[in-house]
PDB file of C-alpha atoms in Angstrom:
ATOM      1  CA  UNK A   6     -24.444  -7.201 -44.561  1.00  0.00           C
ATOM      2  CA  UNK A   7     -24.985 -10.777 -45.607  1.00  0.00           C
ATOM      3  CA  UNK A   8     -25.535 -13.675 -43.263  1.00  0.00           C
ATOM      4  CA  UNK A   9     -22.263 -15.296 -44.288  1.00  0.00           C
ATOM      5  CA  UNK A  10     -20.225 -12.297 -43.090  1.00  0.00           C
ATOM      6  CA  UNK A  11     -21.957 -12.302 -39.684  1.00  0.00           C
ATOM      7  CA  UNK A  12     -21.040 -15.945 -39.300  1.00  0.00           C
ATOM      8  CA  UNK A  13     -17.455 -15.095 -40.144  1.00  0.00           C
ATOM      9  CA  UNK A  14     -17.275 -12.514 -37.364  1.00  0.00           C
ATOM     10  CA  UNK A  15     -18.521 -15.051 -34.862  1.00  0.00           C
ATOM     11  CA  UNK A  16     -15.898 -17.532 -36.061  1.00  0.00           C
ATOM     12  CA  UNK A  17     -13.148 -14.923 -35.756  1.00  0.00           C
ATOM     13  CA  UNK A  18     -14.250 -14.079 -32.230  1.00  0.00           C
ATOM     14  CA  UNK A  19     -14.209 -17.746 -31.248  1.00  0.00           C
ATOM     15  CA  UNK A  20     -10.767 -18.194 -32.727  1.00  0.00           C
ATOM     16  CA  UNK A  21      -9.526 -15.117 -30.870  1.00  0.00           C
ATOM     17  CA  UNK A  22     -10.904 -16.485 -27.642  1.00  0.00           C
ATOM     18  CA  UNK A  23      -9.087 -19.759 -28.141  1.00  0.00           C
ATOM     19  CA  UNK A  24      -5.854 -17.989 -29.029  1.00  0.00           C
ATOM     20  CA  UNK A  25      -6.167 -15.851 -25.903  1.00  0.00           C
ATOM     21  CA  UNK A  26      -6.705 -18.865 -23.678  1.00  0.00           C
ATOM     22  CA  UNK A  27      -3.522 -20.465 -24.980  1.00  0.00           C
ATOM     23  CA  UNK A  28      -1.480 -17.286 -24.542  1.00  0.00           C
ATOM     24  CA  UNK A  29       0.259 -16.241 -21.309  1.00  0.00           C
ATOM     25  CA  UNK A  30      -2.663 -13.840 -20.859  1.00  0.00           C
ATOM     26  CA  UNK A  31      -5.044 -16.819 -20.617  1.00  0.00           C
ATOM     27  CA  UNK A  32      -8.145 -16.970 -18.539  1.00  0.00           C
ATOM     28  CA  UNK A  33     -10.330 -16.080 -21.509  1.00  0.00           C
ATOM     29  CA  UNK A  34     -12.043 -12.794 -20.799  1.00  0.00           C
ATOM     30  CA  UNK A  35     -10.198 -12.339 -17.549  1.00  0.00           C
ATOM     31  CA  UNK A  36      -6.641 -11.271 -18.284  1.00  0.00           C
ATOM     32  CA  UNK A  37      -4.097 -11.887 -15.533  1.00  0.00           C
ATOM     33  CA  UNK A  38      -6.407 -14.486 -14.023  1.00  0.00           C
ATOM     34  CA  UNK A  39      -7.928 -11.839 -11.774  1.00  0.00           C
ATOM     35  CA  UNK A  40     -11.494 -10.792 -11.202  1.00  0.00           C
ATOM     36  CA  UNK A  41     -12.290  -7.449 -12.887  1.00  0.00           C
ATOM     37  CA  UNK A  42     -12.980  -5.721  -9.568  1.00  0.00           C
ATOM     38  CA  UNK A  43      -9.645  -6.855  -8.192  1.00  0.00           C
ATOM     39  CA  UNK A  44      -7.765  -6.014 -11.395  1.00  0.00           C
ATOM     40  CA  UNK A  45      -9.328  -2.540 -11.402  1.00  0.00           C
ATOM     41  CA  UNK A  46      -8.215  -2.012  -7.812  1.00  0.00           C
ATOM     42  CA  UNK A  47      -4.658  -3.099  -8.658  1.00  0.00           C
ATOM     43  CA  UNK A  48      -4.469  -0.700 -11.603  1.00  0.00           C
ATOM     44  CA  UNK A  49      -5.787   2.122  -9.418  1.00  0.00           C
ATOM     45  CA  UNK A  50      -3.210   1.311  -6.735  1.00  0.00           C
ATOM     46  CA  UNK A  51      -0.410   1.293  -9.324  1.00  0.00           C
ATOM     47  CA  UNK A  52      -1.459   4.784 -10.433  1.00  0.00           C
ATOM     48  CA  UNK A  53      -1.808   5.927  -6.830  1.00  0.00           C
ATOM     49  CA  UNK A  54       1.676   4.591  -6.092  1.00  0.00           C
ATOM     50  CA  UNK A  55       3.012   6.839  -8.865  1.00  0.00           C
ATOM     51  CA  UNK A  56       1.409   9.890  -7.218  1.00  0.00           C
ATOM     52  CA  UNK A  57       2.926   8.998  -3.861  1.00  0.00           C
ATOM     53  CA  UNK A  58       6.312   8.302  -5.439  1.00  0.00           C
ATOM     54  CA  UNK A  59       6.369  11.696  -7.156  1.00  0.00           C
ATOM     55  CA  UNK A  60       5.457  13.435  -3.885  1.00  0.00           C
ATOM     56  CA  UNK A  61       8.149  11.515  -2.006  1.00  0.00           C
ATOM     57  CA  UNK A  62      10.678  12.168  -4.755  1.00  0.00           C
ATOM     58  CA  UNK A  63       9.996  15.911  -4.560  1.00  0.00           C
ATOM     59  CA  UNK A  64      10.414  15.677  -0.783  1.00  0.00           C
ATOM     60  CA  UNK A  65      13.755  13.909  -1.181  1.00  0.00           C
ATOM     61  CA  UNK A  66      15.066  16.500  -3.604  1.00  0.00           C
ATOM     62  CA  UNK A  67      13.940  19.422  -1.411  1.00  0.00           C
ATOM     63  CA  UNK A  68      15.713  17.810   1.479  1.00  0.00           C
ATOM     64  CA  UNK A  69      18.934  17.268  -0.453  1.00  0.00           C
ATOM     65  CA  UNK A  70      19.013  20.914  -1.436  1.00  0.00           C
ATOM     66  CA  UNK A  71      18.246  22.411   1.961  1.00  0.00           C
ATOM     67  CA  UNK A  72      20.937  22.264   4.641  1.00  0.00           C
ATOM     68  CA  UNK A  73      18.502  23.833   7.147  1.00  0.00           C
ATOM     69  CA  UNK A  74      16.437  20.658   7.264  1.00  0.00           C
ATOM     70  CA  UNK A  75      15.185  19.970  10.799  1.00  0.00           C
ATOM     71  CA  UNK A  76      15.659  16.542  12.374  1.00  0.00           C
ATOM     72  CA  UNK A  77      12.547  14.612  13.341  1.00  0.00           C
ATOM     73  CA  UNK A  78      13.631  14.794  16.979  1.00  0.00           C
ATOM     74  CA  UNK A  79      13.485  18.595  16.884  1.00  0.00           C
ATOM     75  CA  UNK A  80      10.017  18.657  15.343  1.00  0.00           C
ATOM     76  CA  UNK A  81       8.270  15.633  16.782  1.00  0.00           C
ATOM     77  CA  UNK A  82      10.313  15.130  19.944  1.00  0.00           C
ATOM     78  CA  UNK A  83      11.180  11.501  19.325  1.00  0.00           C
ATOM     79  CA  UNK A  84       9.556   8.621  17.511  1.00  0.00           C
ATOM     80  CA  UNK A  85       7.388   7.132  20.282  1.00  0.00           C
ATOM     81  CA  UNK A  86       3.998   8.349  19.045  1.00  0.00           C
ATOM     82  CA  UNK A  87       4.731   7.603  15.420  1.00  0.00           C
ATOM     83  CA  UNK A  88       6.033   4.131  16.314  1.00  0.00           C
ATOM     84  CA  UNK A  89       2.750   3.410  18.099  1.00  0.00           C
ATOM     85  CA  UNK A  90       0.858   4.696  15.026  1.00  0.00           C
ATOM     86  CA  UNK A  91       2.934   2.392  12.809  1.00  0.00           C
ATOM     87  CA  UNK A  92       2.313  -0.551  15.129  1.00  0.00           C
ATOM     88  CA  UNK A  93      -1.447   0.068  15.039  1.00  0.00           C
ATOM     89  CA  UNK A  94      -1.556   0.461  11.257  1.00  0.00           C
ATOM     90  CA  UNK A  95       0.489  -2.713  10.667  1.00  0.00           C
ATOM     91  CA  UNK A  96      -1.753  -4.590  13.106  1.00  0.00           C
ATOM     92  CA  UNK A  97      -4.873  -3.302  11.341  1.00  0.00           C
ATOM     93  CA  UNK A  98      -3.356  -4.530   8.089  1.00  0.00           C
ATOM     94  CA  UNK A  99      -2.941  -7.976   9.672  1.00  0.00           C
ATOM     95  CA  UNK A 100      -6.570  -8.058  10.851  1.00  0.00           C
ATOM     96  CA  UNK A 101      -7.635  -6.969   7.352  1.00  0.00           C
ATOM     97  CA  UNK A 102      -5.650  -9.821   5.789  1.00  0.00           C
ATOM     98  CA  UNK A 103      -7.294 -12.204   8.262  1.00  0.00           C
ATOM     99  CA  UNK A 104     -10.711 -10.723   7.365  1.00  0.00           C
ATOM    100  CA  UNK A 105     -10.073 -11.534   3.692  1.00  0.00           C
ATOM    101  CA  UNK A 106      -9.055 -15.058   4.720  1.00  0.00           C
ATOM    102  CA  UNK A 107     -12.245 -15.422   6.807  1.00  0.00           C
ATOM    103  CA  UNK A 108     -14.371 -14.136   3.914  1.00  0.00           C
ATOM    104  CA  UNK A 109     -12.831 -16.704   1.588  1.00  0.00           C
ATOM    105  CA  UNK A 110     -13.808 -19.415   4.066  1.00  0.00           C
ATOM    106  CA  UNK A 111     -17.358 -17.957   4.122  1.00  0.00           C
ATOM    107  CA  UNK A 112     -17.029 -17.191   7.842  1.00  0.00           C
ATOM    108  CA  UNK A 113     -19.325 -14.176   8.064  1.00  0.00           C
ATOM    109  CA  UNK A 114     -19.041 -13.548  11.809  1.00  0.00           C
ATOM    110  CA  UNK A 115     -15.240 -13.656  11.847  1.00  0.00           C
ATOM    111  CA  UNK A 116     -15.137 -11.373   8.787  1.00  0.00           C
ATOM    112  CA  UNK A 117     -17.301  -8.793  10.560  1.00  0.00           C
ATOM    113  CA  UNK A 118     -15.258  -8.912  13.760  1.00  0.00           C
ATOM    114  CA  UNK A 119     -11.965  -8.563  11.894  1.00  0.00           C
ATOM    115  CA  UNK A 120     -13.308  -5.729   9.719  1.00  0.00           C
ATOM    116  CA  UNK A 121     -14.429  -3.941  12.869  1.00  0.00           C
ATOM    117  CA  UNK A 122     -10.961  -4.355  14.405  1.00  0.00           C
ATOM    118  CA  UNK A 123      -9.417  -2.948  11.205  1.00  0.00           C
ATOM    119  CA  UNK A 124     -11.736   0.066  11.278  1.00  0.00           C
ATOM    120  CA  UNK A 125     -10.858   0.672  14.944  1.00  0.00           C
ATOM    121  CA  UNK A 126      -7.167   0.661  14.034  1.00  0.00           C
ATOM    122  CA  UNK A 127      -7.763   3.159  11.234  1.00  0.00           C
ATOM    123  CA  UNK A 128      -9.745   5.488  13.488  1.00  0.00           C
ATOM    124  CA  UNK A 129      -7.011   5.340  16.159  1.00  0.00           C
ATOM    125  CA  UNK A 130      -4.398   6.166  13.525  1.00  0.00           C
ATOM    126  CA  UNK A 131      -6.397   9.182  12.310  1.00  0.00           C
ATOM    127  CA  UNK A 132      -6.848  10.420  15.876  1.00  0.00           C
ATOM    128  CA  UNK A 133      -3.115  10.120  16.577  1.00  0.00           C
ATOM    129  CA  UNK A 134      -2.320  11.935  13.350  1.00  0.00           C
ATOM    130  CA  UNK A 135      -4.740  14.757  14.213  1.00  0.00           C
ATOM    131  CA  UNK A 136      -3.005  15.024  17.594  1.00  0.00           C
ATOM    132  CA  UNK A 137       0.386  15.231  15.899  1.00  0.00           C
ATOM    133  CA  UNK A 138      -0.785  17.825  13.395  1.00  0.00           C
ATOM    134  CA  UNK A 139      -2.205  19.972  16.192  1.00  0.00           C
ATOM    135  CA  UNK A 140       1.153  19.706  17.975  1.00  0.00           C
ATOM    136  CA  UNK A 141       3.055  20.881  14.858  1.00  0.00           C
ATOM    137  CA  UNK A 142       0.531  23.646  14.093  1.00  0.00           C
ATOM    138  CA  UNK A 143       0.503  24.717  17.753  1.00  0.00           C
ATOM    139  CA  UNK A 144       4.283  25.159  17.637  1.00  0.00           C
ATOM    140  CA  UNK A 145       3.894  27.506  14.656  1.00  0.00           C
ATOM    141  CA  UNK A 146       4.368  25.025  11.814  1.00  0.00           C
ATOM    142  CA  UNK A 147       2.322  25.758   8.698  1.00  0.00           C
ATOM    143  CA  UNK A 148       2.819  24.773   5.061  1.00  0.00           C
ATOM    144  CA  UNK A 149       4.403  28.183   4.541  1.00  0.00           C
ATOM    145  CA  UNK A 150       6.158  28.583   7.894  1.00  0.00           C
ATOM    146  CA  UNK A 151       8.533  26.412   9.828  1.00  0.00           C
ATOM    147  CA  UNK A 152       9.987  27.510  13.171  1.00  0.00           C
ATOM    148  CA  UNK A 153      12.572  24.680  12.967  1.00  0.00           C
ATOM    149  CA  UNK A 154      14.182  25.614   9.628  1.00  0.00           C
ATOM    150  CA  UNK A 155      13.238  25.329   5.989  1.00  0.00           C
ATOM    151  CA  UNK A 156       9.504  25.842   5.322  1.00  0.00           C
ATOM    152  CA  UNK A 157       9.842  23.151   2.648  1.00  0.00           C
ATOM    153  CA  UNK A 158       9.913  20.679   5.520  1.00  0.00           C
ATOM    154  CA  UNK A 159       6.467  21.619   6.811  1.00  0.00           C
ATOM    155  CA  UNK A 160       5.160  22.006   3.249  1.00  0.00           C
ATOM    156  CA  UNK A 161       6.163  18.429   2.407  1.00  0.00           C
ATOM    157  CA  UNK A 162       5.109  17.163   5.833  1.00  0.00           C
ATOM    158  CA  UNK A 163       1.565  18.507   5.545  1.00  0.00           C
ATOM    159  CA  UNK A 164       1.241  17.528   1.875  1.00  0.00           C
ATOM    160  CA  UNK A 165       2.437  13.936   2.231  1.00  0.00           C
ATOM    161  CA  UNK A 166       0.997  13.015   5.622  1.00  0.00           C
ATOM    162  CA  UNK A 167      -2.174  14.892   4.651  1.00  0.00           C
ATOM    163  CA  UNK A 168      -2.484  12.983   1.390  1.00  0.00           C
ATOM    164  CA  UNK A 169      -1.832   9.747   3.237  1.00  0.00           C
ATOM    165  CA  UNK A 170      -4.301  10.676   5.984  1.00  0.00           C
ATOM    166  CA  UNK A 171      -6.900  11.355   3.282  1.00  0.00           C
ATOM    167  CA  UNK A 172      -6.282   7.828   2.024  1.00  0.00           C
ATOM    168  CA  UNK A 173      -6.749   6.438   5.538  1.00  0.00           C
ATOM    169  CA  UNK A 174     -10.007   8.413   5.890  1.00  0.00           C
ATOM    170  CA  UNK A 175     -11.302   7.095   2.570  1.00  0.00           C
ATOM    171  CA  UNK A 176     -10.175   3.612   3.613  1.00  0.00           C
ATOM    172  CA  UNK A 177     -12.156   3.813   6.873  1.00  0.00           C
ATOM    173  CA  UNK A 178     -15.261   4.932   4.941  1.00  0.00           C
ATOM    174  CA  UNK A 179     -14.696   2.137   2.407  1.00  0.00           C
ATOM    175  CA  UNK A 180     -14.372  -0.483   5.176  1.00  0.00           C
ATOM    176  CA  UNK A 181     -17.429   0.807   7.045  1.00  0.00           C
ATOM    177  CA  UNK A 182     -19.406   0.598   3.790  1.00  0.00           C
ATOM    178  CA  UNK A 183     -18.095  -2.946   3.168  1.00  0.00           C
ATOM    179  CA  UNK A 184     -19.034  -3.937   6.722  1.00  0.00           C
ATOM    180  CA  UNK A 185     -22.535  -2.434   6.476  1.00  0.00           C
ATOM    181  CA  UNK A 186     -23.084  -4.171   3.160  1.00  0.00           C
ATOM    182  CA  UNK A 187     -22.640  -7.567   4.835  1.00  0.00           C
ATOM    183  CA  UNK A 188     -25.897  -6.894   6.759  1.00  0.00           C
ATOM    184  CA  UNK A 189     -27.673  -6.056   3.528  1.00  0.00           C
ATOM    185  CA  UNK A 190     -26.902  -9.421   1.997  1.00  0.00           C
ATOM    186  CA  UNK A 191     -23.788  -8.419   0.060  1.00  0.00           C
ATOM    187  CA  UNK A 192     -21.085 -10.806   1.133  1.00  0.00           C
ATOM    188  CA  UNK A 193     -18.572 -11.319  -1.642  1.00  0.00           C
ATOM    189  CA  UNK A 194     -15.017 -12.465  -0.856  1.00  0.00           C
ATOM    190  CA  UNK A 195     -13.731 -10.606  -3.911  1.00  0.00           C
ATOM    191  CA  UNK A 196     -15.252  -7.295  -2.773  1.00  0.00           C
ATOM    192  CA  UNK A 197     -13.672  -7.736   0.663  1.00  0.00           C
ATOM    193  CA  UNK A 198     -10.370  -8.656  -0.959  1.00  0.00           C
ATOM    194  CA  UNK A 199     -10.456  -5.453  -3.046  1.00  0.00           C
ATOM    195  CA  UNK A 200     -11.161  -3.369   0.079  1.00  0.00           C
ATOM    196  CA  UNK A 201      -8.280  -5.214   1.728  1.00  0.00           C
ATOM    197  CA  UNK A 202      -5.917  -4.399  -1.139  1.00  0.00           C
ATOM    198  CA  UNK A 203      -6.688  -0.707  -0.687  1.00  0.00           C
ATOM    199  CA  UNK A 204      -6.107  -0.913   3.071  1.00  0.00           C
ATOM    200  CA  UNK A 205      -2.800  -2.779   2.724  1.00  0.00           C
ATOM    201  CA  UNK A 206      -1.663  -0.181   0.199  1.00  0.00           C
ATOM    202  CA  UNK A 207      -2.298   2.588   2.740  1.00  0.00           C
ATOM    203  CA  UNK A 208      -0.177   0.603   5.215  1.00  0.00           C
ATOM    204  CA  UNK A 209       2.552   0.017   2.633  1.00  0.00           C
ATOM    205  CA  UNK A 210       2.807   3.751   1.866  1.00  0.00           C
ATOM    206  CA  UNK A 211       2.901   4.537   5.574  1.00  0.00           C
ATOM    207  CA  UNK A 212       5.919   2.239   5.953  1.00  0.00           C
ATOM    208  CA  UNK A 213       7.706   4.464   3.410  1.00  0.00           C
ATOM    209  CA  UNK A 214       6.552   7.733   4.985  1.00  0.00           C
ATOM    210  CA  UNK A 215       7.519   6.492   8.457  1.00  0.00           C
ATOM    211  CA  UNK A 216      11.078   5.813   7.350  1.00  0.00           C
ATOM    212  CA  UNK A 217      11.593   8.829   5.110  1.00  0.00           C
ATOM    213  CA  UNK A 218       9.965  11.432   7.371  1.00  0.00           C
ATOM    214  CA  UNK A 219      10.367  10.251  10.924  1.00  0.00           C
ATOM    215  CA  UNK A 220      13.395   7.958  11.082  1.00  0.00           C
ATOM    216  CA  UNK A 221      15.845   9.490   8.620  1.00  0.00           C
TER     217      UNK A 221
ATOM    218  CA  UNK B 104     -15.335 -21.973  -1.000  1.00  0.00           C
ATOM    219  CA  UNK B 105     -13.110 -24.894  -1.809  1.00  0.00           C
ATOM    220  CA  UNK B 106      -9.604 -24.165  -2.890  1.00  0.00           C
ATOM    221  CA  UNK B 107      -9.265 -24.518  -6.636  1.00  0.00           C
ATOM    222  CA  UNK B 108     -12.992 -24.201  -7.391  1.00  0.00           C
ATOM    223  CA  UNK B 109     -13.859 -21.856 -10.252  1.00  0.00           C
ATOM    224  CA  UNK B 110     -15.788 -18.704  -9.433  1.00  0.00           C
ATOM    225  CA  UNK B 111     -17.577 -16.463 -11.867  1.00  0.00           C
ATOM    226  CA  UNK B 112     -16.035 -13.088 -12.552  1.00  0.00           C
ATOM    227  CA  UNK B 113     -18.325 -10.137 -13.109  1.00  0.00           C
ATOM    228  CA  UNK B 114     -17.614 -10.224 -16.813  1.00  0.00           C
ATOM    229  CA  UNK B 115     -18.831 -13.795 -17.052  1.00  0.00           C
ATOM    230  CA  UNK B 116     -15.390 -15.326 -17.535  1.00  0.00           C
ATOM    231  CA  UNK B 117     -14.246 -17.986 -15.115  1.00  0.00           C
ATOM    232  CA  UNK B 118     -11.441 -17.028 -12.773  1.00  0.00           C
ATOM    233  CA  UNK B 119      -9.170 -19.384 -10.916  1.00  0.00           C
ATOM    234  CA  UNK B 120      -9.104 -18.210  -7.285  1.00  0.00           C
ATOM    235  CA  UNK B 121      -5.825 -17.618  -5.531  1.00  0.00           C
ATOM    236  CA  UNK B 122      -4.807 -20.274  -2.991  1.00  0.00           C
ATOM    237  CA  UNK B 123      -6.208 -19.449   0.430  1.00  0.00           C
ATOM    238  CA  UNK B 124      -3.515 -19.196   3.108  1.00  0.00           C
ATOM    239  CA  UNK B 125      -4.503 -19.827   6.729  1.00  0.00           C
ATOM    240  CA  UNK B 126      -4.522 -17.294   9.577  1.00  0.00           C
ATOM    241  CA  UNK B 127      -1.108 -18.535  10.665  1.00  0.00           C
ATOM    242  CA  UNK B 128       0.432 -17.122   7.496  1.00  0.00           C
ATOM    243  CA  UNK B 129      -0.962 -13.630   8.291  1.00  0.00           C
ATOM    244  CA  UNK B 130       0.087 -13.626  11.933  1.00  0.00           C
ATOM    245  CA  UNK B 131       3.582 -14.726  10.950  1.00  0.00           C
ATOM    246  CA  UNK B 132       3.792 -11.862   8.457  1.00  0.00           C
ATOM    247  CA  UNK B 133       2.480  -9.464  11.120  1.00  0.00           C
ATOM    248  CA  UNK B 134       5.143 -10.641  13.562  1.00  0.00           C
ATOM    249  CA  UNK B 135       7.922 -10.267  10.980  1.00  0.00           C
ATOM    250  CA  UNK B 136       6.731  -6.730  10.183  1.00  0.00           C
ATOM    251  CA  UNK B 137       6.792  -5.790  13.854  1.00  0.00           C
ATOM    252  CA  UNK B 138      10.298  -7.202  14.289  1.00  0.00           C
ATOM    253  CA  UNK B 139      11.519  -5.243  11.249  1.00  0.00           C
ATOM    254  CA  UNK B 140       9.897  -2.050  12.607  1.00  0.00           C
ATOM    255  CA  UNK B 141      11.545  -2.605  15.993  1.00  0.00           C
ATOM    256  CA  UNK B 142      14.899  -3.064  14.225  1.00  0.00           C
ATOM    257  CA  UNK B 143      14.355   0.242  12.397  1.00  0.00           C
ATOM    258  CA  UNK B 144      13.643   2.125  15.618  1.00  0.00           C
ATOM    259  CA  UNK B 145      16.638   0.466  17.293  1.00  0.00           C
ATOM    260  CA  UNK B 146      18.885   1.473  14.390  1.00  0.00           C
ATOM    261  CA  UNK B 147      17.796   5.098  14.882  1.00  0.00           C
ATOM    262  CA  UNK B 148      18.349   4.935  18.631  1.00  0.00           C
ATOM    263  CA  UNK B 149      21.795   3.353  18.184  1.00  0.00           C
ATOM    264  CA  UNK B 150      22.813   6.538  16.289  1.00  0.00           C
ATOM    265  CA  UNK B 151      24.600   4.741  13.455  1.00  0.00           C
ATOM    266  CA  UNK B 152      26.717   6.694  11.004  1.00  0.00           C
ATOM    267  CA  UNK B 153      24.365   8.565   8.582  1.00  0.00           C
ATOM    268  CA  UNK B 154      25.274   6.546   5.485  1.00  0.00           C
ATOM    269  CA  UNK B 155      25.039   3.233   7.303  1.00  0.00           C
ATOM    270  CA  UNK B 156      21.741   4.283   8.887  1.00  0.00           C
ATOM    271  CA  UNK B 157      20.372   5.246   5.450  1.00  0.00           C
ATOM    272  CA  UNK B 158      21.353   1.887   3.985  1.00  0.00           C
ATOM    273  CA  UNK B 159      19.956  -0.101   6.940  1.00  0.00           C
ATOM    274  CA  UNK B 160      16.672   1.825   7.011  1.00  0.00           C
ATOM    275  CA  UNK B 161      16.115   1.616   3.250  1.00  0.00           C
ATOM    276  CA  UNK B 162      16.804  -2.127   3.243  1.00  0.00           C
ATOM    277  CA  UNK B 163      14.428  -2.733   6.171  1.00  0.00           C
ATOM    278  CA  UNK B 164      11.746  -0.527   4.578  1.00  0.00           C
ATOM    279  CA  UNK B 165      12.010  -2.371   1.275  1.00  0.00           C
ATOM    280  CA  UNK B 166      11.697  -5.689   3.128  1.00  0.00           C
ATOM    281  CA  UNK B 167       8.602  -4.464   4.974  1.00  0.00           C
ATOM    282  CA  UNK B 168       6.974  -3.223   1.778  1.00  0.00           C
ATOM    283  CA  UNK B 169       7.731  -6.559   0.158  1.00  0.00           C
ATOM    284  CA  UNK B 170       6.132  -8.496   3.012  1.00  0.00           C
ATOM    285  CA  UNK B 171       3.003  -6.336   2.895  1.00  0.00           C
ATOM    286  CA  UNK B 172       2.627  -6.547  -0.896  1.00  0.00           C
ATOM    287  CA  UNK B 173       3.539 -10.209  -1.355  1.00  0.00           C
ATOM    288  CA  UNK B 174       1.926 -11.713   1.778  1.00  0.00           C
ATOM    289  CA  UNK B 175      -0.900  -9.422   2.881  1.00  0.00           C
ATOM    290  CA  UNK B 176      -1.867  -8.403  -0.659  1.00  0.00           C
ATOM    291  CA  UNK B 177      -1.241 -11.965  -1.942  1.00  0.00           C
ATOM    292  CA  UNK B 178       0.965 -10.752  -4.746  1.00  0.00           C
ATOM    293  CA  UNK B 179       2.983 -13.972  -4.441  1.00  0.00           C
ATOM    294  CA  UNK B 180      -0.033 -15.916  -5.702  1.00  0.00           C
ATOM    295  CA  UNK B 181      -0.646 -13.639  -8.698  1.00  0.00           C
ATOM    296  CA  UNK B 182       0.657 -13.677 -12.236  1.00  0.00           C
ATOM    297  CA  UNK B 183       3.783 -11.798 -13.232  1.00  0.00           C
ATOM    298  CA  UNK B 184       1.735  -9.248 -15.228  1.00  0.00           C
ATOM    299  CA  UNK B 185      -0.253  -8.271 -12.155  1.00  0.00           C
ATOM    300  CA  UNK B 186       2.892  -8.057 -10.034  1.00  0.00           C
ATOM    301  CA  UNK B 187       4.430  -5.684 -12.583  1.00  0.00           C
ATOM    302  CA  UNK B 188       1.351  -3.412 -12.541  1.00  0.00           C
ATOM    303  CA  UNK B 189       2.043  -2.707  -8.897  1.00  0.00           C
ATOM    304  CA  UNK B 190       5.821  -2.999  -8.570  1.00  0.00           C
ATOM    305  CA  UNK B 191       6.845  -0.953 -11.613  1.00  0.00           C
ATOM    306  CA  UNK B 192       5.499   2.408 -10.313  1.00  0.00           C
ATOM    307  CA  UNK B 193       7.868   2.106  -7.352  1.00  0.00           C
ATOM    308  CA  UNK B 194      10.766   1.219  -9.649  1.00  0.00           C
ATOM    309  CA  UNK B 195       9.906   4.238 -11.833  1.00  0.00           C
ATOM    310  CA  UNK B 196       9.838   6.440  -8.737  1.00  0.00           C
ATOM    311  CA  UNK B 197      13.318   5.346  -7.700  1.00  0.00           C
ATOM    312  CA  UNK B 198      14.595   5.773 -11.269  1.00  0.00           C
ATOM    313  CA  UNK B 199      13.112   9.270 -11.391  1.00  0.00           C
ATOM    314  CA  UNK B 200      14.820  10.125  -8.104  1.00  0.00           C
ATOM    315  CA  UNK B 201      18.208   8.728  -9.111  1.00  0.00           C
ATOM    316  CA  UNK B 202      17.940  10.497 -12.467  1.00  0.00           C
ATOM    317  CA  UNK B 203      17.209  13.871 -10.886  1.00  0.00           C
ATOM    318  CA  UNK B 204      19.298  13.719  -7.716  1.00  0.00           C
ATOM    319  CA  UNK B 205      22.677  14.468  -9.393  1.00  0.00           C
ATOM    320  CA  UNK B 206      21.324  17.920 -10.308  1.00  0.00           C
ATOM    321  CA  UNK B 207      20.810  18.462  -6.595  1.00  0.00           C
ATOM    322  CA  UNK B 208      24.317  17.428  -5.658  1.00  0.00           C
ATOM    323  CA  UNK B 209      23.736  13.904  -4.366  1.00  0.00           C
ATOM    324  CA  UNK B 210      26.590  12.305  -6.260  1.00  0.00           C
ATOM    325  CA  UNK B 211      28.765  15.307  -7.062  1.00  0.00           C
ATOM    326  CA  UNK B 212      29.661  16.670  -3.658  1.00  0.00           C
ATOM    327  CA  UNK B 213      28.151  19.095  -1.150  1.00  0.00           C
ATOM    328  CA  UNK B 214      25.254  21.342  -2.093  1.00  0.00           C
ATOM    329  CA  UNK B 215      26.049  25.037  -2.640  1.00  0.00           C
TER     330      UNK B 215
END
């Protein structure tokens, strides 16, 4: 390969860069004007949303086709516990958003306190969910058996709340790791924002599950 | 970090940071979410007619999801492309449901 051709490649790359910056995709090497860590998290969450939507869609279709679908009052005995769980998860989402705000203002102490509050909310939620699961299992509900009617109800209940609970568990681990990293000198607002995006997503999915499973 | 200052992305490109809202913005969103949740629970307790209840609950849920995504996740400060990455999967999910539901009797009368 001659020297002249190498020069040409460099010129083409420069021209491409300039064209990109002028396009709606601008930001040079950063499409969508987002940090790569953040963009990666958004793409992951989009894919995760598809998984949740297919699970919820299957749940909806099972429910349409089964007249013997139990009401949430029969199974859970009201919505008090789950309302408290929702309240805690929404509040933990608010403290997480505030933690991201504190991190962007370089307020390390406030970030740590708010992250800790978020983790506490997540742990409470998991405890309440374990309590609820034990209640359903204790009454004879299993993925294959449902004393209140169609076993498809318990199958979808354990699958969807279990999958969501797994996300909460991973989120708590993720937040604990993010918190511990602040003591090891890793304090990056973008990393905390990405952790926050994951946590808000878990909250957003819970809002859907709360309505579709417990209220309707 | 000052609002509007450029930060370095991991790939070396410069990234314009999103505007930084204050705490007030988050607490307001939190309060709105709690009010919407309370309305949902009240709608269930008021024992509305099933179709009305479905419509009310779905509208309130969509509003809550919007507040979480656009305020807490700052989607309102992002570009359209990024918004679509996250919003489209939900639209696809609803389309998939509406496309399949007629086979299950949603729009054609009672199930067998």
